[in-house]
Amino acid sequence: MINDIYNGTPAQLVSGPLSDDMLIGIAGVIRACAELEDCLNLTICSFAGISETKMTILLGRTQVSRKAEIALNLATTRTDDALAIFKKVWSPKIKKLFKHRNVVAHGVYLGKTEDGEFAFLSSESHFSDDRVFGQSVYTYTSELLRGVTDDVF
């Protein structure tokens, strides 16, 4: 289940490899994000009036969230509809897709739940209501990952 809310209920996990369907789902999320990041890079180039080479020199391995801020700031300097269009296109669904990309690409695979979902430990940390520190665990099925990607495209 893709859930953005902390759940303190422990789950039993079974170790084992990711299924082929899950690997295909992860690959789809990663590829979709790569394409979107390339579009974001080209948007920055267009808004700034610079080449891709210059953009790469200036921004290098800048995080996507920071690139989105840069594109937004550049859009505000324009007199055309760039700002409205960028805000419409760079939607919360895209931000959510990148969040889940980070979980499945950079998180630690923990195993499979009793419900058949694949659990990943993310780098997100939080405190529960009773001030217990923890890290977020997200669980996915290949169908859920495809759904996150399909929401954007």
PDB file of C-alpha atoms in Angstrom:
ATOM      1  CA  MET A   1       0.000   0.000   0.000  1.00  0.00           C
ATOM      2  CA  ILE A   2       1.386   3.390  -0.900  1.00  0.00           C
ATOM      3  CA  ASN A   3       0.795   5.284   2.285  1.00  0.00           C
ATOM      4  CA  ASP A   4       2.158   8.660   3.329  1.00  0.00           C
ATOM      5  CA  ILE A   5       1.055   8.252   6.955  1.00  0.00           C
ATOM      6  CA  TYR A   6       3.092   6.599   9.680  1.00  0.00           C
ATOM      7  CA  ASN A   7       1.706   3.243  10.745  1.00  0.00           C
ATOM      8  CA  GLY A   8       3.138   1.826  13.951  1.00  0.00           C
ATOM      9  CA  THR A   9       1.677  -1.641  13.402  1.00  0.00           C
ATOM     10  CA  PRO A  10       4.493  -4.145  12.953  1.00  0.00           C
ATOM     11  CA  ALA A  11       4.387  -6.458   9.963  1.00  0.00           C
ATOM     12  CA  GLN A  12       5.896  -9.880   9.416  1.00  0.00           C
ATOM     13  CA  LEU A  13       8.255  -9.881   6.475  1.00  0.00           C
ATOM     14  CA  VAL A  14       9.468 -12.847   4.470  1.00  0.00           C
ATOM     15  CA  SER A  15      12.847 -12.572   2.812  1.00  0.00           C
ATOM     16  CA  GLY A  16      13.207 -13.394  -0.848  1.00  0.00           C
ATOM     17  CA  PRO A  17      13.931 -11.762  -4.164  1.00  0.00           C
ATOM     18  CA  LEU A  18      11.760  -9.190  -5.865  1.00  0.00           C
ATOM     19  CA  SER A  19       9.421 -10.711  -8.445  1.00  0.00           C
ATOM     20  CA  ASP A  20       9.940 -10.094 -12.162  1.00  0.00           C
ATOM     21  CA  ASP A  21       6.715  -8.038 -12.234  1.00  0.00           C
ATOM     22  CA  MET A  22       7.976  -5.903  -9.364  1.00  0.00           C
ATOM     23  CA  LEU A  23      11.339  -5.355 -11.065  1.00  0.00           C
ATOM     24  CA  ILE A  24       9.511  -4.301 -14.234  1.00  0.00           C
ATOM     25  CA  GLY A  25       7.359  -1.914 -12.159  1.00  0.00           C
ATOM     26  CA  ILE A  26      10.447  -0.401 -10.528  1.00  0.00           C
ATOM     27  CA  ALA A  27      12.141  -0.053 -13.910  1.00  0.00           C
ATOM     28  CA  GLY A  28       9.057   1.734 -15.246  1.00  0.00           C
ATOM     29  CA  VAL A  29       9.096   4.236 -12.385  1.00  0.00           C
ATOM     30  CA  ILE A  30      12.819   4.872 -12.796  1.00  0.00           C
ATOM     31  CA  ARG A  31      12.532   5.318 -16.575  1.00  0.00           C
ATOM     32  CA  ALA A  32       9.515   7.636 -16.230  1.00  0.00           C
ATOM     33  CA  CYS A  33      11.421   9.814 -13.768  1.00  0.00           C
ATOM     34  CA  ALA A  34      14.474   9.903 -16.035  1.00  0.00           C
ATOM     35  CA  GLU A  35      12.309  11.146 -18.912  1.00  0.00           C
ATOM     36  CA  LEU A  36      10.634  13.749 -16.702  1.00  0.00           C
ATOM     37  CA  GLU A  37      13.989  14.958 -15.390  1.00  0.00           C
ATOM     38  CA  ASP A  38      15.224  15.354 -18.958  1.00  0.00           C
ATOM     39  CA  CYS A  39      12.121  17.434 -19.762  1.00  0.00           C
ATOM     40  CA  LEU A  40      12.811  19.524 -16.657  1.00  0.00           C
ATOM     41  CA  ASN A  41      16.415  20.073 -17.786  1.00  0.00           C
ATOM     42  CA  LEU A  42      15.225  21.189 -21.228  1.00  0.00           C
ATOM     43  CA  THR A  43      12.693  23.504 -19.596  1.00  0.00           C
ATOM     44  CA  ILE A  44      15.463  25.160 -17.583  1.00  0.00           C
ATOM     45  CA  CYS A  45      17.514  25.555 -20.777  1.00  0.00           C
ATOM     46  CA  SER A  46      14.585  27.145 -22.566  1.00  0.00           C
ATOM     47  CA  PHE A  47      13.664  29.471 -19.697  1.00  0.00           C
ATOM     48  CA  ALA A  48      17.289  30.559 -19.179  1.00  0.00           C
ATOM     49  CA  GLY A  49      18.155  30.724 -22.868  1.00  0.00           C
ATOM     50  CA  ILE A  50      21.192  28.453 -22.463  1.00  0.00           C
ATOM     51  CA  SER A  51      22.402  25.229 -24.053  1.00  0.00           C
ATOM     52  CA  GLU A  52      22.153  21.801 -22.434  1.00  0.00           C
ATOM     53  CA  THR A  53      25.925  21.799 -22.090  1.00  0.00           C
ATOM     54  CA  LYS A  54      25.891  25.049 -20.102  1.00  0.00           C
ATOM     55  CA  MET A  55      22.974  23.827 -17.991  1.00  0.00           C
ATOM     56  CA  THR A  56      24.880  20.632 -17.182  1.00  0.00           C
ATOM     57  CA  ILE A  57      27.981  22.625 -16.232  1.00  0.00           C
ATOM     58  CA  LEU A  58      25.942  24.942 -14.006  1.00  0.00           C
ATOM     59  CA  LEU A  59      23.658  22.389 -12.349  1.00  0.00           C
ATOM     60  CA  GLY A  60      25.581  19.115 -12.554  1.00  0.00           C
ATOM     61  CA  ARG A  61      23.940  16.562 -10.276  1.00  0.00           C
ATOM     62  CA  THR A  62      21.483  18.966  -8.669  1.00  0.00           C
ATOM     63  CA  GLN A  63      18.463  17.249  -7.109  1.00  0.00           C
ATOM     64  CA  VAL A  64      15.233  17.221  -9.098  1.00  0.00           C
ATOM     65  CA  SER A  65      13.388  19.177  -6.405  1.00  0.00           C
ATOM     66  CA  ARG A  66      15.987  21.950  -6.619  1.00  0.00           C
ATOM     67  CA  LYS A  67      15.832  21.934 -10.441  1.00  0.00           C
ATOM     68  CA  ALA A  68      12.056  22.335 -10.202  1.00  0.00           C
ATOM     69  CA  GLU A  69      12.572  25.367  -7.936  1.00  0.00           C
ATOM     70  CA  ILE A  70      15.050  26.815 -10.425  1.00  0.00           C
ATOM     71  CA  ALA A  71      12.626  26.299 -13.320  1.00  0.00           C
ATOM     72  CA  LEU A  72       9.823  27.895 -11.293  1.00  0.00           C
ATOM     73  CA  ASN A  73      12.013  30.899 -10.440  1.00  0.00           C
ATOM     74  CA  LEU A  74      13.080  31.279 -14.068  1.00  0.00           C
ATOM     75  CA  ALA A  75       9.444  31.057 -15.190  1.00  0.00           C
ATOM     76  CA  THR A  76       8.546  33.973 -12.908  1.00  0.00           C
ATOM     77  CA  THR A  77      10.994  36.199 -14.783  1.00  0.00           C
ATOM     78  CA  ARG A  78       9.194  35.690 -18.075  1.00  0.00           C
ATOM     79  CA  THR A  79       6.365  37.749 -19.497  1.00  0.00           C
ATOM     80  CA  ASP A  80       4.617  34.891 -21.307  1.00  0.00           C
ATOM     81  CA  ASP A  81       2.493  32.073 -19.847  1.00  0.00           C
ATOM     82  CA  ALA A  82       5.548  30.047 -18.760  1.00  0.00           C
ATOM     83  CA  LEU A  83       4.770  30.287 -15.049  1.00  0.00           C
ATOM     84  CA  ALA A  84       1.153  29.139 -15.371  1.00  0.00           C
ATOM     85  CA  ILE A  85       2.104  26.339 -17.727  1.00  0.00           C
ATOM     86  CA  PHE A  86       4.985  25.132 -15.556  1.00  0.00           C
ATOM     87  CA  LYS A  87       2.809  25.099 -12.417  1.00  0.00           C
ATOM     88  CA  LYS A  88       0.157  23.113 -14.275  1.00  0.00           C
ATOM     89  CA  VAL A  89       2.602  20.607 -15.757  1.00  0.00           C
ATOM     90  CA  TRP A  90       4.892  20.121 -12.741  1.00  0.00           C
ATOM     91  CA  SER A  91       2.047  18.745 -10.664  1.00  0.00           C
ATOM     92  CA  PRO A  92       1.883  17.118  -7.228  1.00  0.00           C
ATOM     93  CA  LYS A  93       1.498  13.778  -9.062  1.00  0.00           C
ATOM     94  CA  ILE A  94       4.960  14.215 -10.558  1.00  0.00           C
ATOM     95  CA  LYS A  95       6.416  15.087  -7.157  1.00  0.00           C
ATOM     96  CA  LYS A  96       4.780  11.957  -5.730  1.00  0.00           C
ATOM     97  CA  LEU A  97       6.203   9.823  -8.544  1.00  0.00           C
ATOM     98  CA  PHE A  98       9.726  11.083  -7.758  1.00  0.00           C
ATOM     99  CA  LYS A  99       9.179  10.411  -4.060  1.00  0.00           C
ATOM    100  CA  HIS A 100       8.291   6.788  -4.755  1.00  0.00           C
ATOM    101  CA  ARG A 101      11.143   6.496  -7.256  1.00  0.00           C
ATOM    102  CA  ASN A 102      13.502   7.485  -4.460  1.00  0.00           C
ATOM    103  CA  VAL A 103      12.032   4.837  -2.164  1.00  0.00           C
ATOM    104  CA  VAL A 104      12.310   1.927  -4.614  1.00  0.00           C
ATOM    105  CA  ALA A 105      15.602   3.066  -6.178  1.00  0.00           C
ATOM    106  CA  HIS A 106      17.472   4.196  -3.064  1.00  0.00           C
ATOM    107  CA  GLY A 107      15.606   2.538  -0.194  1.00  0.00           C
ATOM    108  CA  VAL A 108      16.495  -0.761   1.407  1.00  0.00           C
ATOM    109  CA  TYR A 109      14.417  -3.726   0.265  1.00  0.00           C
ATOM    110  CA  LEU A 110      13.217  -5.451   3.446  1.00  0.00           C
ATOM    111  CA  GLY A 111      11.139  -8.343   2.130  1.00  0.00           C
ATOM    112  CA  LYS A 112       7.562  -9.309   1.364  1.00  0.00           C
ATOM    113  CA  THR A 113       4.565  -8.729   3.662  1.00  0.00           C
ATOM    114  CA  GLU A 114       1.848 -11.282   4.447  1.00  0.00           C
ATOM    115  CA  ASP A 115      -0.302  -9.407   1.905  1.00  0.00           C
ATOM    116  CA  GLY A 116       2.236  -9.989  -0.868  1.00  0.00           C
ATOM    117  CA  GLU A 117       3.500  -6.423  -0.946  1.00  0.00           C
ATOM    118  CA  PHE A 118       7.193  -5.586  -1.161  1.00  0.00           C
ATOM    119  CA  ALA A 119       8.519  -3.448   1.704  1.00  0.00           C
ATOM    120  CA  PHE A 120      11.212  -0.765   1.354  1.00  0.00           C
ATOM    121  CA  LEU A 121      12.857   1.238   4.117  1.00  0.00           C
ATOM    122  CA  SER A 122      13.123   4.850   2.995  1.00  0.00           C
ATOM    123  CA  SER A 123      15.503   7.531   4.175  1.00  0.00           C
ATOM    124  CA  GLU A 124      12.563   9.540   5.557  1.00  0.00           C
ATOM    125  CA  SER A 125      12.584   9.865   9.311  1.00  0.00           C
ATOM    126  CA  HIS A 126       9.836  10.968  11.666  1.00  0.00           C
ATOM    127  CA  PHE A 127       8.648  10.975  15.252  1.00  0.00           C
ATOM    128  CA  SER A 128       5.453   9.176  16.184  1.00  0.00           C
ATOM    129  CA  ASP A 129       2.811  10.823  18.371  1.00  0.00           C
ATOM    130  CA  ASP A 130       4.542   9.446  21.470  1.00  0.00           C
ATOM    131  CA  ARG A 131       7.889  10.900  20.269  1.00  0.00           C
ATOM    132  CA  VAL A 132       9.433   7.614  19.165  1.00  0.00           C
ATOM    133  CA  PHE A 133      11.889   8.097  16.319  1.00  0.00           C
ATOM    134  CA  GLY A 134      11.491   5.932  13.247  1.00  0.00           C
ATOM    135  CA  GLN A 135      12.023   5.635   9.531  1.00  0.00           C
ATOM    136  CA  SER A 136       9.255   5.281   6.988  1.00  0.00           C
ATOM    137  CA  VAL A 137       8.602   1.930   5.350  1.00  0.00           C
ATOM    138  CA  TYR A 138       6.601   1.846   2.139  1.00  0.00           C
ATOM    139  CA  THR A 139       5.018  -1.256   0.677  1.00  0.00           C
ATOM    140  CA  TYR A 140       4.240  -1.723  -2.992  1.00  0.00           C
ATOM    141  CA  THR A 141       2.896  -4.153  -5.520  1.00  0.00           C
ATOM    142  CA  SER A 142       3.826  -3.929  -9.187  1.00  0.00           C
ATOM    143  CA  GLU A 143       0.249  -2.791  -9.898  1.00  0.00           C
ATOM    144  CA  LEU A 144       0.539   0.064  -7.409  1.00  0.00           C
ATOM    145  CA  LEU A 145       3.816   1.209  -8.957  1.00  0.00           C
ATOM    146  CA  ARG A 146       2.282   1.145 -12.423  1.00  0.00           C
ATOM    147  CA  GLY A 147      -0.624   3.153 -11.034  1.00  0.00           C
ATOM    148  CA  VAL A 148       1.693   5.886  -9.742  1.00  0.00           C
ATOM    149  CA  THR A 149       3.345   6.070 -13.173  1.00  0.00           C
ATOM    150  CA  ASP A 150       0.005   5.941 -15.033  1.00  0.00           C
ATOM    151  CA  ASP A 151      -1.263   8.873 -12.924  1.00  0.00           C
ATOM    152  CA  VAL A 152       1.398  11.075 -14.500  1.00  0.00           C
ATOM    153  CA  PHE A 153       1.251   9.814 -18.070  1.00  0.00           C
TER     154      PHE A 153
END
